[in-house]
Each structure stands twice: as C-alpha cells, then as structure tokens.
Coordinates of C-alpha atoms in Angstrom, one line a residue:
X27 CA 35.4 6.0 58.1
X28 CA 38.8 6.0 56.2
X29 CA 40.5 5.8 52.5
X30 CA 43.5 3.7 52.0
X31 CA 43.8 2.8 48.2
X32 CA 44.0 5.8 45.8
X33 CA 41.3 4.5 43.5
X34 CA 38.9 4.5 45.6
X35 CA 35.2 5.3 44.9
X36 CA 32.9 4.7 47.8
X37 CA 29.0 5.3 47.5
X38 CA 28.1 6.7 51.0
X39 CA 24.7 6.0 52.4
X40 CA 25.0 3.8 55.8
X41 CA 28.1 5.5 56.7
X42 CA 26.2 8.6 56.8
X43 CA 24.3 10.2 59.8
X44 CA 21.1 11.9 59.3
X45 CA 19.2 14.8 60.9
X46 CA 15.9 16.4 59.7
X47 CA 15.4 20.0 60.1
X48 CA 11.5 20.5 59.5
X49 CA 11.9 24.3 60.2
X50 CA 14.7 25.3 58.5
X51 CA 15.9 26.9 61.2
X52 CA 19.4 25.4 61.7
X53 CA 23.0 26.6 60.9
X54 CA 26.0 24.7 61.1
X55 CA 26.7 25.6 64.8
X56 CA 23.2 24.1 66.1
X57 CA 23.8 21.1 63.4
X58 CA 27.0 20.5 65.6
X59 CA 25.1 21.0 68.7
X60 CA 22.5 18.4 67.7
X61 CA 25.6 16.2 66.7
X62 CA 26.6 16.2 70.5
X63 CA 23.4 15.8 71.6
X64 CA 23.3 12.5 69.6
X65 CA 20.1 13.9 67.1
X66 CA 21.4 12.5 64.1
X67 CA 20.9 8.9 63.3
X68 CA 22.2 6.3 61.3
X69 CA 21.2 5.8 57.7
X70 CA 19.9 2.4 57.4
X71 CA 19.2 2.6 53.7
X72 CA 21.7 1.4 50.9
X73 CA 20.5 4.9 48.7
X74 CA 19.2 7.8 50.6
X75 CA 15.8 8.3 49.0
X76 CA 13.4 10.5 50.7
X77 CA 11.0 11.3 48.3
X78 CA 9.3 14.8 48.0
X79 CA 9.6 16.6 51.7
X80 CA 9.5 20.0 52.6
X81 CA 11.9 19.7 55.1
X82 CA 15.7 20.5 55.4
X83 CA 18.4 17.5 56.1
X84 CA 21.7 17.5 57.4
X85 CA 24.0 14.9 56.6
X86 CA 27.2 14.2 58.7
X87 CA 30.5 11.8 58.2
X88 CA 33.9 11.9 59.5
X89 CA 36.6 10.9 56.6
X90 CA 40.6 10.0 57.8
X91 CA 43.0 10.1 55.2
X92 CA 45.0 7.0 55.1
X93 CA 46.0 6.5 51.7
X94 CA 49.2 4.2 51.2
X95 CA 50.5 6.4 48.8
X96 CA 50.1 10.3 48.4
X97 CA 50.5 12.9 45.9
X98 CA 54.0 14.3 45.2
X99 CA 54.7 16.6 47.6
X100 CA 53.5 14.4 50.6
X101 CA 51.6 17.5 52.1
X102 CA 47.6 17.0 51.0
X103 CA 45.8 14.6 49.1
X104 CA 42.7 15.8 47.6
X105 CA 39.5 13.9 47.4
X106 CA 36.0 14.6 46.1
X107 CA 32.4 14.8 47.6
X108 CA 29.9 14.6 44.7
X109 CA 25.9 14.6 45.0
X110 CA 24.9 13.1 42.1
X111 CA 21.4 14.7 41.3
X112 CA 21.3 17.8 39.7
X113 CA 17.8 18.5 40.5
X114 CA 18.3 19.4 44.1
X115 CA 17.5 23.1 44.7
X116 CA 20.3 23.6 47.5
X117 CA 23.3 21.9 48.7
X118 CA 25.8 23.5 51.3
X119 CA 29.0 21.5 51.8
X120 CA 31.0 22.0 55.4
X121 CA 34.4 20.7 55.9
X122 CA 35.9 21.1 59.5
X123 CA 39.4 20.7 59.1
X124 CA 41.0 21.3 62.5
X125 CA 40.7 25.0 63.4
X126 CA 39.3 25.7 59.9
X127 CA 36.2 25.6 58.2
X128 CA 35.7 25.5 54.1
X129 CA 32.3 25.9 52.6
X130 CA 30.7 25.5 49.2
X131 CA 26.8 25.8 48.5
X132 CA 25.3 25.2 45.1
X133 CA 22.2 23.5 43.7
X134 CA 19.8 24.5 41.0
X135 CA 18.4 27.8 42.5
X136 CA 21.7 29.1 41.6
X137 CA 23.1 30.0 38.5
X138 CA 25.3 27.3 36.9
X139 CA 28.0 29.9 36.4
X140 CA 28.7 30.1 40.0
X141 CA 29.4 26.2 40.5
X142 CA 33.2 25.8 41.4
X143 CA 33.1 23.1 39.0
X144 CA 31.1 23.4 35.8
X145 CA 29.5 19.9 36.0
X146 CA 26.1 18.6 35.9
X147 CA 26.2 17.1 39.5
X148 CA 27.3 19.2 42.5
X149 CA 31.1 18.4 43.5
X150 CA 32.7 19.4 46.9
X151 CA 36.5 19.3 46.6
X152 CA 38.3 18.1 50.0
X153 CA 41.8 18.2 51.1
X154 CA 43.8 16.2 53.8
X155 CA 46.8 15.5 55.1
X156 CA 48.5 11.9 55.4
X157 CA 46.5 10.7 58.7
X158 CA 44.4 13.7 58.9
X159 CA 40.7 13.4 60.3
X160 CA 38.0 15.6 58.5
X161 CA 34.5 16.0 59.4
X162 CA 31.9 16.7 57.0
X163 CA 28.6 18.1 57.1
X164 CA 25.9 18.6 54.1
X165 CA 22.6 20.6 54.3
X166 CA 20.0 19.7 51.8
X167 CA 17.1 20.7 50.8
X168 CA 14.8 20.8 47.7
X169 CA 11.2 21.2 46.0
X170 CA 11.8 17.8 43.8
X171 CA 12.3 14.5 45.2
X172 CA 14.9 14.1 47.9
X173 CA 17.4 11.8 46.3
X174 CA 21.0 12.5 47.8
X175 CA 23.7 10.0 46.3
X176 CA 26.7 10.6 48.3
X177 CA 30.1 9.5 46.6
X178 CA 33.6 10.1 48.1
X179 CA 36.5 9.4 45.8
X180 CA 40.1 9.7 45.3
X181 CA 41.5 12.4 42.6
X182 CA 42.5 9.6 40.6
X183 CA 39.2 7.5 40.8
X184 CA 37.5 10.8 40.1
X185 CA 39.3 11.6 36.9
X186 CA 38.6 8.1 35.9
X187 CA 35.0 8.3 36.8
X188 CA 34.7 11.8 35.0
X189 CA 35.9 9.8 32.0
X190 CA 33.3 7.3 31.9
X191 CA 30.7 9.6 32.9
X192 CA 31.5 11.6 29.9
X193 CA 32.2 9.2 27.3
X194 CA 28.6 7.6 28.6
X195 CA 26.9 10.7 27.9
X196 CA 28.7 11.2 24.8
X197 CA 27.7 8.3 23.1
X198 CA 24.0 8.9 24.3
X199 CA 24.2 12.4 22.7
X200 CA 25.7 11.2 19.6
X201 CA 23.5 8.4 19.2
X202 CA 20.4 10.7 19.5
X203 CA 21.8 13.9 17.5
X204 CA 22.7 11.3 14.8
X205 CA 19.6 9.7 14.5
X206 CA 18.3 13.5 14.5
X207 CA 20.3 14.6 12.1
X208 CA 20.3 11.3 9.8
X209 CA 16.2 11.5 10.1
X210 CA 16.1 15.5 9.5
X211 CA 18.2 14.8 6.1
X212 CA 15.5 11.9 5.2
X213 CA 12.8 14.1 5.8
X214 CA 14.3 17.1 4.0
X215 CA 14.8 14.7 1.0
X216 CA 11.4 12.6 1.2
X217 CA 9.5 15.7 2.8
X218 CA 7.6 12.9 4.7
X219 CA 5.7 14.5 7.7
X220 CA 6.3 11.5 9.8
X221 CA 10.4 11.9 9.4
X222 CA 9.6 15.5 10.6
X223 CA 7.9 14.5 13.9
X224 CA 10.7 11.7 14.6
X225 CA 13.1 14.6 14.5
X226 CA 11.3 16.8 16.4
X227 CA 10.9 13.9 19.3
X228 CA 14.4 13.1 19.3
X229 CA 15.9 16.2 20.0
X230 CA 12.9 16.9 22.9
X231 CA 13.5 13.3 24.3
X232 CA 17.3 14.0 24.3
X233 CA 16.7 17.4 25.9
X234 CA 14.6 15.7 28.6
X235 CA 17.5 13.2 29.4
X236 CA 20.1 15.7 29.6
X237 CA 17.8 17.6 31.6
X238 CA 17.6 15.6 34.5
X239 CA 21.3 14.6 34.3
X240 CA 21.9 18.7 34.5
X241 CA 23.8 18.5 31.2
X242 CA 21.5 21.3 29.6
X243 CA 21.9 23.6 32.6
X244 CA 25.1 24.7 30.7
X245 CA 23.0 25.5 28.1
X246 CA 21.4 28.4 29.9
X247 CA 23.8 29.2 32.8
X248 CA 22.4 32.5 33.9
X249 CA 19.0 31.6 34.1
X250 CA 17.5 30.2 37.4
X251 CA 14.0 29.8 36.1
X252 CA 15.3 27.3 33.7
X253 CA 17.1 25.3 35.8
X254 CA 14.2 24.8 37.8
X255 CA 11.8 23.8 34.8
X256 CA 13.1 21.9 32.2
X257 CA 12.7 18.9 33.1
X258 CA 9.4 18.9 33.4
X259 CA 8.8 21.3 30.3
X260 CA 10.7 18.6 28.1
X261 CA 8.8 16.0 29.7
X262 CA 5.4 17.9 28.6
X263 CA 7.2 18.9 24.9
X264 CA 8.5 15.3 24.5
X265 CA 5.3 14.0 25.2
X266 CA 3.7 15.8 22.6
X267 CA 6.3 15.3 19.8
X268 CA 5.6 11.5 20.9
X269 CA 2.5 11.6 20.6
X270 CA 2.3 13.3 17.3
X271 CA 4.9 10.8 15.6
X272 CA 2.8 7.9 17.4
X273 CA -0.2 9.1 15.4
X274 CA 1.4 9.6 11.9
X275 CA 3.7 6.5 12.3
X276 CA 0.3 4.1 13.7
X277 CA -1.9 6.2 11.2
X278 CA -4.5 6.7 13.8
X279 CA -6.5 8.4 11.9
X280 CA -7.4 6.3 9.0
X281 CA -6.8 3.0 11.7
X282 CA -8.1 3.8 14.8
X283 CA -10.3 7.0 15.2
X284 CA -10.7 6.2 19.0
X285 CA -7.3 6.8 20.1
X286 CA -6.6 9.4 17.3
X287 CA -9.2 11.6 19.1
X288 CA -7.6 10.5 22.5
X289 CA -4.6 11.7 21.6
X290 CA -5.3 15.1 19.9
X291 CA -7.0 15.6 24.0
X292 CA -3.6 14.4 25.5
X293 CA -1.9 17.1 23.4
X294 CA -4.4 19.7 24.1
X295 CA -3.7 18.9 28.0
X296 CA 0.3 19.0 27.6
X297 CA 0.1 22.2 26.0
X298 CA -2.4 24.0 28.6
X299 CA -0.3 22.6 31.0
X300 CA 3.1 23.9 30.1
X301 CA 2.0 27.5 31.4
X302 CA 1.4 26.1 34.8
X303 CA 4.6 24.9 35.5
X304 CA 5.8 29.0 36.4
X305 CA 3.5 29.3 38.9
X306 CA 2.5 25.8 40.2
X307 CA 4.4 24.2 43.1
X308 CA 7.0 21.7 42.2
X309 CA 5.8 18.7 43.6
X310 CA 2.6 19.2 42.0
X311 CA 4.2 20.0 38.6
X312 CA 6.3 16.6 39.1
X313 CA 3.0 14.4 39.9
X314 CA 1.2 16.3 37.1
X315 CA 3.8 15.2 34.6
X316 CA 4.3 11.7 35.9
X317 CA 0.5 11.1 35.6
X318 CA 0.3 12.7 32.0
X319 CA 3.2 10.7 31.0
X320 CA 2.2 7.0 32.1
X321 CA -1.4 7.6 30.5
X322 CA 0.5 8.5 27.3
X323 CA 2.6 5.7 27.2
X324 CA -0.2 3.3 27.8
X325 CA -2.2 4.9 25.6
X326 CA 0.6 4.5 22.6
X327 CA 1.0 1.0 23.6
X328 CA -2.3 0.5 23.3
X329 CA -2.7 1.8 20.0
X330 CA 0.7 0.0 18.7
X331 CA -0.8 -2.9 20.0
X332 CA -3.8 -2.6 18.2
X333 CA -2.4 -1.5 14.7
X334 CA -0.3 -4.7 15.5
X335 CA -3.4 -7.4 15.7
X336 CA -4.5 -5.6 12.9
X337 CA -1.7 -6.9 10.8
X338 CA 0.3 -3.3 10.7
X339 CA 3.9 -5.0 11.1
X340 CA 6.0 -1.8 11.4
X341 CA 3.7 -1.4 15.0
X342 CA 6.0 -4.4 16.3
X343 CA 9.0 -1.9 16.8
X344 CA 6.7 1.0 17.9
X345 CA 5.1 -1.8 20.5
X346 CA 9.2 -3.0 21.7
X347 CA 10.4 1.0 21.7
X348 CA 7.5 2.2 23.7
X349 CA 7.2 -0.7 25.9
X350 CA 10.4 -0.3 26.8
X351 CA 9.9 3.6 27.5
X352 CA 6.7 2.8 29.5
X353 CA 9.1 0.5 31.8
X354 CA 11.4 3.7 32.4
X355 CA 8.4 5.9 33.1
X356 CA 6.9 3.4 35.3
X357 CA 10.1 2.6 37.2
X358 CA 11.1 6.5 37.7
X359 CA 7.5 7.5 39.0
X360 CA 7.2 4.5 41.3
X361 CA 10.6 5.3 42.8
X362 CA 10.1 8.9 43.2
X363 CA 7.4 8.2 44.9
X364 CA 9.5 5.6 47.1
X365 CA 7.1 3.1 46.3
X366 CA 9.6 1.0 44.9
X367 CA 13.4 1.3 45.5
X368 CA 16.6 2.1 43.0
X369 CA 15.5 5.4 42.6
X370 CA 19.3 6.2 41.9
X371 CA 19.2 4.3 38.7
X372 CA 15.9 6.3 37.3
X373 CA 18.0 8.5 34.8
X374 CA 20.1 5.9 33.5
X375 CA 17.0 3.9 32.9
X376 CA 14.6 6.5 31.4
X377 CA 18.1 7.9 29.4
X378 CA 19.0 4.3 27.8
X379 CA 15.7 3.2 27.3
X380 CA 14.8 6.1 25.6
X381 CA 18.1 5.7 23.4
X382 CA 16.4 2.3 22.5
X383 CA 13.4 3.8 21.9
X384 CA 14.9 6.0 19.0
X385 CA 16.8 3.4 17.6
X386 CA 13.7 1.0 17.5
X387 CA 11.7 4.0 16.0
X388 CA 14.2 4.8 13.1
X389 CA 14.5 1.1 12.3
X390 CA 10.7 0.8 11.9
X391 CA 10.7 3.8 10.1
X392 CA 12.5 2.1 7.5
X393 CA 10.4 -1.1 7.9
X394 CA 7.6 1.1 7.5
X395 CA 8.8 3.1 4.2
X396 CA 9.7 -0.9 3.2
X397 CA 6.2 -1.7 3.8
X398 CA 4.5 1.3 2.2
X399 CA 6.7 0.4 -0.8
X400 CA 5.6 -3.5 -0.6
X401 CA 1.9 -2.5 -0.2
X402 CA 2.5 0.1 -3.2
X403 CA 4.2 -2.6 -5.4
X404 CA 1.4 -5.2 -4.2
X405 CA -1.2 -2.5 -5.2
X406 CA 0.9 -2.3 -8.4
X407 CA 0.7 -6.0 -9.1
X408 CA -3.0 -6.2 -8.3
X409 CA -3.8 -3.3 -10.6
X410 CA -1.8 -4.7 -13.5
X411 CA -3.2 -7.9 -12.7
X412 CA -6.9 -6.7 -12.6
X413 CA -6.1 -4.7 -15.6
X414 CA -4.4 -7.9 -17.7
X415 CA -7.7 -9.9 -16.4
X416 CA -9.9 -6.7 -17.8
X417 CA -7.9 -6.8 -20.8
X418 CA -7.9 -10.6 -21.1
X419 CA -11.8 -10.6 -20.4
X420 CA -12.3 -7.3 -22.8
X421 CA -10.4 -9.5 -25.8
X422 CA -12.2 -12.8 -24.9
X423 CA -15.4 -10.5 -24.7
X424 CA -14.6 -9.4 -28.4
X425 CA -13.6 -12.3 -29.7
X426 CA -17.0 -13.9 -28.2
X427 CA -18.6 -11.1 -29.9
X428 CA -16.9 -11.8 -33.1
X429 CA -18.0 -15.2 -32.7
X430 CA -21.2 -14.2 -32.1
X431 CA -21.1 -11.8 -34.7
X432 CA -19.9 -14.2 -37.1
X433 CA -22.2 -17.0 -36.5
X434 CA -25.1 -14.3 -36.4
X435 CA -24.0 -13.3 -39.8
X436 CA -23.7 -16.8 -41.0
X437 CA -27.0 -18.0 -39.9
X438 CA -28.4 -14.3 -41.2
X439 CA -26.9 -15.3 -44.7
X440 CA -28.2 -18.6 -44.4
X441 CA -31.5 -17.4 -43.3
X442 CA -31.2 -14.6 -46.4
X443 CA -30.3 -17.7 -48.8
X444 CA -33.4 -19.6 -47.2
X445 CA -35.5 -16.6 -47.8
X446 CA -33.9 -16.2 -51.3
X447 CA -34.3 -20.2 -52.1
X448 CA -37.9 -19.6 -51.0
X449 CA -38.9 -16.3 -53.0
X450 CA -36.9 -18.2 -55.9
X451 CA -37.8 -21.5 -55.8
X452 CA -40.9 -23.1 -57.1
X453 CA -43.2 -24.9 -54.5
X454 CA -44.5 -27.3 -56.7
X455 CA -41.8 -28.8 -58.9
X456 CA -38.7 -27.6 -56.5
X457 CA -37.1 -25.7 -60.1
X458 CA -36.1 -21.9 -60.1
X459 CA -39.1 -20.1 -60.3
X460 CA -39.6 -16.9 -62.8
X461 CA -38.1 -14.4 -60.5
X462 CA -34.7 -16.2 -60.3
X463 CA -34.5 -16.2 -63.8
X464 CA -34.8 -12.6 -64.0
X465 CA -32.0 -12.3 -61.9
X466 CA -29.6 -14.9 -63.2
X467 CA -30.2 -14.6 -67.0
X468 CA -28.7 -10.8 -67.2
X469 CA -25.5 -12.2 -65.1
X470 CA -25.3 -15.0 -67.2
X471 CA -25.6 -13.1 -70.1
X472 CA -22.9 -10.3 -69.6
X473 CA -20.7 -12.9 -68.3
X474 CA -21.2 -14.8 -71.9
X475 CA -20.5 -11.4 -73.6
X476 CA -17.8 -10.4 -71.5
X477 CA -15.7 -14.0 -72.1
X478 CA -17.0 -14.4 -75.6
X479 CA -18.3 -17.2 -75.1
X480 CA -21.9 -19.1 -76.3
X481 CA -25.1 -19.2 -74.2
X482 CA -28.1 -21.3 -75.2
X483 CA -31.7 -20.8 -73.6
X484 CA -34.5 -23.8 -73.8
X485 CA -38.0 -22.8 -73.7
X486 CA -40.1 -25.7 -73.3
X487 CA -43.7 -26.6 -72.8
X488 CA -45.8 -29.6 -72.2
X489 CA -47.8 -30.4 -74.8
X490 CA -51.7 -30.5 -74.5
X491 CA -51.6 -29.6 -70.8
X492 CA -55.0 -28.3 -70.4
X493 CA -56.6 -31.4 -72.2
X494 CA -54.6 -33.3 -69.6
X495 CA -55.9 -31.5 -66.5
X496 CA -59.6 -31.8 -67.9
X497 CA -59.0 -35.4 -68.6
X498 CA -57.4 -36.6 -65.3
X499 CA -57.6 -33.4 -63.3
X500 CA -55.9 -30.8 -61.7
X501 CA -54.0 -33.2 -59.1
X502 CA -52.8 -35.4 -61.7
X503 CA -51.5 -32.0 -63.9
X504 CA -49.7 -30.7 -61.0
X505 CA -48.3 -34.6 -60.3
X506 CA -47.0 -34.3 -64.3
X507 CA -45.0 -30.8 -63.2
X508 CA -43.5 -32.3 -60.1
X509 CA -42.3 -35.4 -62.6
X510 CA -41.4 -32.5 -65.2
X511 CA -39.3 -30.9 -62.5
X512 CA -37.3 -33.9 -61.6
X513 CA -36.9 -35.1 -65.4
X514 CA -35.6 -31.7 -65.7
X515 CA -32.9 -31.7 -62.8
X516 CA -31.9 -34.7 -64.0
X517 CA -31.0 -33.6 -67.6
X518 CA -29.4 -30.4 -66.4
X519 CA -26.5 -31.9 -64.6
X520 CA -23.8 -29.5 -64.7
X521 CA -23.4 -27.0 -62.0
X522 CA -23.9 -23.7 -64.2
X523 CA -27.1 -25.4 -66.0
X524 CA -30.1 -23.7 -64.6
X525 CA -33.5 -24.8 -64.8
X526 CA -36.5 -22.6 -64.2
X527 CA -40.7 -23.0 -64.4
X528 CA -41.3 -20.1 -66.5
X529 CA -45.1 -20.2 -65.3
X530 CA -48.0 -22.8 -65.7
X531 CA -46.3 -25.7 -67.8
X532 CA -43.7 -23.9 -69.6
X533 CA -39.8 -24.2 -68.4
X534 CA -37.0 -22.7 -69.2
X535 CA -33.2 -23.9 -69.2
X536 CA -30.3 -21.8 -69.2
X537 CA -27.3 -23.5 -70.7
X538 CA -24.1 -21.1 -70.3
X539 CA -20.9 -21.9 -72.2
X540 CA -23.2 -23.9 -74.4
X541 CA -23.6 -23.6 -78.5
X542 CA -26.1 -24.7 -80.7
X543 CA -24.9 -28.2 -81.1
X544 CA -24.5 -29.1 -77.2
X545 CA -28.0 -27.3 -76.7
X546 CA -29.7 -29.4 -79.4
X547 CA -28.0 -32.4 -77.7
X548 CA -29.7 -31.3 -73.9
X549 CA -32.9 -30.4 -75.4
X550 CA -33.1 -33.9 -77.7
X551 CA -32.2 -35.8 -74.3
X552 CA -35.5 -33.6 -72.4
X553 CA -37.5 -34.5 -75.2
X554 CA -36.7 -38.2 -75.6
X555 CA -37.2 -38.3 -71.7
X556 CA -40.3 -37.3 -71.4
X557 CA -41.8 -39.1 -74.4
X558 CA -40.3 -42.3 -72.8
X559 CA -41.7 -41.5 -69.1
X560 CA -45.1 -42.7 -68.3
X561 CA -46.6 -40.8 -65.2
X562 CA -48.8 -42.4 -63.1
X563 CA -50.7 -41.1 -60.1
X564 CA -53.9 -42.2 -58.1
X565 CA -54.9 -45.1 -60.4
X566 CA -54.5 -43.0 -63.7
X567 CA -51.3 -43.0 -66.3
X568 CA -50.3 -40.9 -69.4
X569 CA -47.9 -40.3 -71.5
X570 CA -46.6 -36.4 -72.1
X571 CA -44.7 -34.8 -74.7
X572 CA -42.7 -31.5 -74.7
X573 CA -42.1 -29.1 -77.5
X574 CA -38.9 -27.1 -77.2
X575 CA -37.6 -23.8 -78.8
X576 CA -33.7 -23.0 -78.6
X577 CA -31.9 -20.2 -79.2
X578 CA -28.4 -20.1 -79.0
X579 CA -25.8 -17.1 -79.7
X580 CA -22.4 -15.5 -78.7
X581 CA -23.6 -12.0 -77.0
X582 CA -22.3 -9.2 -79.2
X583 CA -24.1 -6.2 -76.9
X584 CA -24.3 -6.5 -72.9
X585 CA -27.9 -6.4 -72.3
X586 CA -29.7 -8.6 -75.2
X587 CA -30.8 -11.1 -73.1
X588 CA -34.3 -10.4 -73.6
X589 CA -34.0 -10.6 -77.5
X590 CA -32.6 -14.3 -76.9
X591 CA -35.7 -15.0 -74.7
X592 CA -37.9 -14.0 -77.4
X593 CA -36.2 -15.7 -80.2
X594 CA -36.7 -19.2 -77.9
X595 CA -40.1 -18.2 -77.1
X596 CA -40.9 -17.5 -81.0
X597 CA -39.3 -21.2 -81.8
X598 CA -41.2 -22.9 -79.2
X599 CA -44.6 -21.4 -80.8
X600 CA -42.5 -22.5 -84.1
X601 CA -41.9 -26.0 -82.5
X602 CA -45.8 -26.3 -81.7
X603 CA -47.2 -24.9 -84.8
X604 CA -45.1 -28.0 -86.8
X605 CA -46.7 -30.9 -84.9
X606 CA -45.1 -30.5 -80.8
X607 CA -43.1 -33.2 -79.8
X608 CA -40.3 -31.6 -81.4
X609 CA -37.2 -29.0 -81.2
X610 CA -37.0 -26.0 -83.1
X611 CA -33.5 -24.4 -83.2
X612 CA -31.7 -21.3 -84.4
X613 CA -28.3 -20.2 -83.7
X614 CA -24.5 -20.9 -84.5
X615 CA -22.8 -24.4 -84.1
X616 CA -18.9 -24.4 -83.1
X617 CA -16.5 -24.0 -86.0
X618 CA -14.9 -27.4 -87.0
X619 CA -11.4 -27.9 -85.1
X620 CA -8.2 -27.8 -87.4
X621 CA -6.4 -30.9 -87.4
X622 CA -2.5 -30.1 -86.2
X623 CA 0.5 -30.3 -88.7

C-alpha cells in the first residue's frame, strides 16, 4: 500500500492482514515468523469488528511513501496511524523500518499520562523517507468489544481531521453544558424538582458519551480503575437520572402508578449493579449494562406513549427524544454483539442522538411549564366562571327569595286584611262592625283634633224593629237589616265616611271633616231614603223609618270620642221620645264666609 497524496486519509480494513493468538504467547518475532509461514489472513470486512473475544490479535500491513510533495527538508515525511476506539485495553504498535524498530504501547490499562499524544484515541506516528517502505504490526487485546478501526493519515490530513473532530466534540459538549447550566439556573430560580433532575441527567449523559469517546480519561489521567469502568458506571448513573427525570416529567406517580413502581425497581437495580463493576468481568458488565439500558429505554417510551394517549401534550417531546435514544441504544447493543454491522459509527450515533434527546427534553420542559400555566389559567378561569355562576345563582336565588318573600308578605298582608275585614265586617249587612268602630273612631277623633277639623257622628235606630220581627218574622227582619246596610252605603259615598252596624238594629255613621250642616244633610238624606223605601221579602212588604241622633264638634281634647258617641246616643233617644222618624242634632255650624272686598 502506498500514499501519494499529501491530504490522504485511509481507513484500513481490507488492506490489513489478521492473525489470532488465542494463547497470548506470541511476540513480534513469532508474528514475523507466522507472516512468513502464511498464517496471516486477509481481512474481508469493511470495518474490523471482532466482538467480545479473549484472544489476542495481530494486524499487519506494508506502507510505501510515494508522496508527490514532501516536507521542507525532503528527508522524512510523517504519517499517523490511529486506532479510533479508546476502550481497547492494550494496543501495541511496531514499525519495522529497514534495520530499525519503533514501538509504542498504549490502551486503557495504561495511564493516560503515559500516552505519546494526549488524545482520546490511540495514535502512533510514523516517519518514512520518500520512496521508503515500512512494515507495521499492531497487537491488540481487550476485555471490551474488539472493534479495531485503523486509519492512516498524512500529517496534513491528521491535523485537519483533529480540528474537525475537536470542533464536533466542542459543539456536543457546548450543547450539553449549555443546556445543563441554563436549566441549572432555572432550577435555582424556580425550585422545580424536574429541572434539577434534568440537570443531573444532562451531565451524566454527557459523561457517558465522552467516556465512550475517551474524552473523560483526561479527567483522571493517573487512575487506571476509572479508565476501565467509566462507560458502564455512567451508563448506570445516566440511566438512573433519565428514569428519575422521566418519572417527574411524565408525572407517573399520579398518572401511571404501574410504570412508577417499575421505574422505582429499575432505579434500585441500577444502584445495586454499580458496585459489581469493580469485580465482575467487563464482558458481563457490558451485557448487563446493555440489557438494563434497553429495558429502561423501552419502559420510558411506553410510559410516554401512554401519557400522550391520555392527552398529556408535553409527552410528545419525550416520545421523540427517548425514541432517538432507543434507536441509538439498540443500534449500539446489536452492533457490539456483531448482530448487525456498522459498530464504528455507534459512538457517534449515541452522542448525537443523546444531544437531540436533551434538546427535545429542554423544549419539552418549556412546553410542560407552558402547559401547566395553561392548565392553571384554565382552572382559574373555570374557578372564576364557577364562582361567577355561583354568585349569579346566589343573586338569582336571593332575588327569587326576595320575590317570594315579597309575594308571601303581600299574600300575608292580603290574608291579614281579609282576616281584619272578616273580623271587622258584619256578616249580615256587609257594613263594618262595632270592633272596627272601636279602632277607627279614636283615630278619626285624634286626626280631627290635630287638624282642627269638625267631626260628626250619626247614631240611628230602626223604629219599631221588635214589632217588625214579631209581625213578619226574624227572616224578614234580617232582610230589613240587609236593605238598611245597602241604603247606608249608598248614602255615604265619600272615602273617609264610615258606616257601622253598631248592634241589633242600631247603626253608626262617622263623617270626618263634616260640620253640623253637612251632617244634617246626610242625616236627612238617610231618614228620607228609609221613609221612601218599601222592603219586600217572601211575599211580604213593609215600610220602615229610622230615628237619628247627630252630634258634631271640632275636638278640643285628644281622646274625647266616647263623649261624642254618648252625645249622639242621647240625641237618638231624644228623637225616639219626640215621635221617631226624625233627626235630633247638636253641634256647631260652620261660620258664614265673609265676602271679599
């Protein structure tokens, strides 16, 4: 194999020769002898992936420097041989150059500080003069998956690629650290538990992916132990962080109790498996890690789908982010066991799928906060609407109650008025009774006293009523009383006038604001009406007359109504004594009006 272009970067696989050493006994001389004996076999795969294997493997190829342009002094050109899988335990480089041998040993069983270059992958520099051919042997063994991606580059190509790789690593670390710090400040400000769990998840996932790429080795350059287990350790810790974040983000405690209990078991299982990393074989730890990771990822995506089906909108971001991680996890697990090819891109797939996951989760957190705010606002609106409806209902209820109370009060007043009317009305004549007179007369008398107005009282009695009953019967007498009631109502049309059946055949007429002259007019009208009326009932007829006593005065004292009534009574007896069917009156007439000048 020769290199002619100054910018060449060759991925070696089918250019390699491969020899398996299952007993780990071969040294470089034995490998050279095996090559001479034809025991090395050509590699027929595009990417050399040997899976988990306890054997030691030898790789061999020849390199000729046929560059068309050379370094400034035209003496030697530098090339760089890279094995870009930092989890290999032991990688030994042998460069046979004419009579010189250049060697370098590295791997994760050696301190990071002992490496020739402080890089995350294994790089071996080669020097060849123009036209020179060198032989390269590589000896590899490892407890992890034996993936051996070998790249040969010129110095210019190596520098260019390092810049690109460092830039991509910087972008990834910048994304994760930026997301972590941003949400850390949100957590410090909001004090929401889900933000704290997101920050924990971000940094654990970042440590896991940088461990796969070997970047974290420079964090503990003097620790061999941590160079052996960080991938599996951070796989467990990131799994715990992802589960705890998923439980908080998807609210499994209240929405999915079954998944919540499953996640609690998985967290405890991950915690229990962490100490086993220090004494279990690496292949077994790798298989346990892959299995637990797949179970956790599938369980989380299942819970997210359930939440999405239940109408929890932020779960869509979790489904997309966790779905990308599931794809990368399954891809890595299957390629590491050689079930499917392309293991060489597994670290890149996992790294950028996890970055995609973290970005979506961060967007999902913002949407979750927005969703919770929207739900709170909706609940507040519904509460306000319910309160308004309750208030409106209470107002309407109070109005209905007020209307009902008003209606019942009116009905009660009407009932009371009816009761008063029944209690103060004479059933036979339809006039007011004596009970009403006992209430009304004092009031009218005090009003007349207050207003300095005249008040007149007529006390009348049907003449010879006893003889009328004896002659025609009591039914005819009752009919006469009814006729007398109608006649008295007709003769007292003013609203303030009061016609009362005083008892038996006696009646009282109260005439407010009426002097003697006016009262005499009414009394004479009543007497004349009785005299002219013929009462007929059941084939019988009769004429009746009345005797009237009239007393009129302008009250000089407040409560002398009884005296006025007695005066009218005395005048009634006087009218009877003077021959009946007449009016006897006493009082003061209104003074004559003076003519205006």
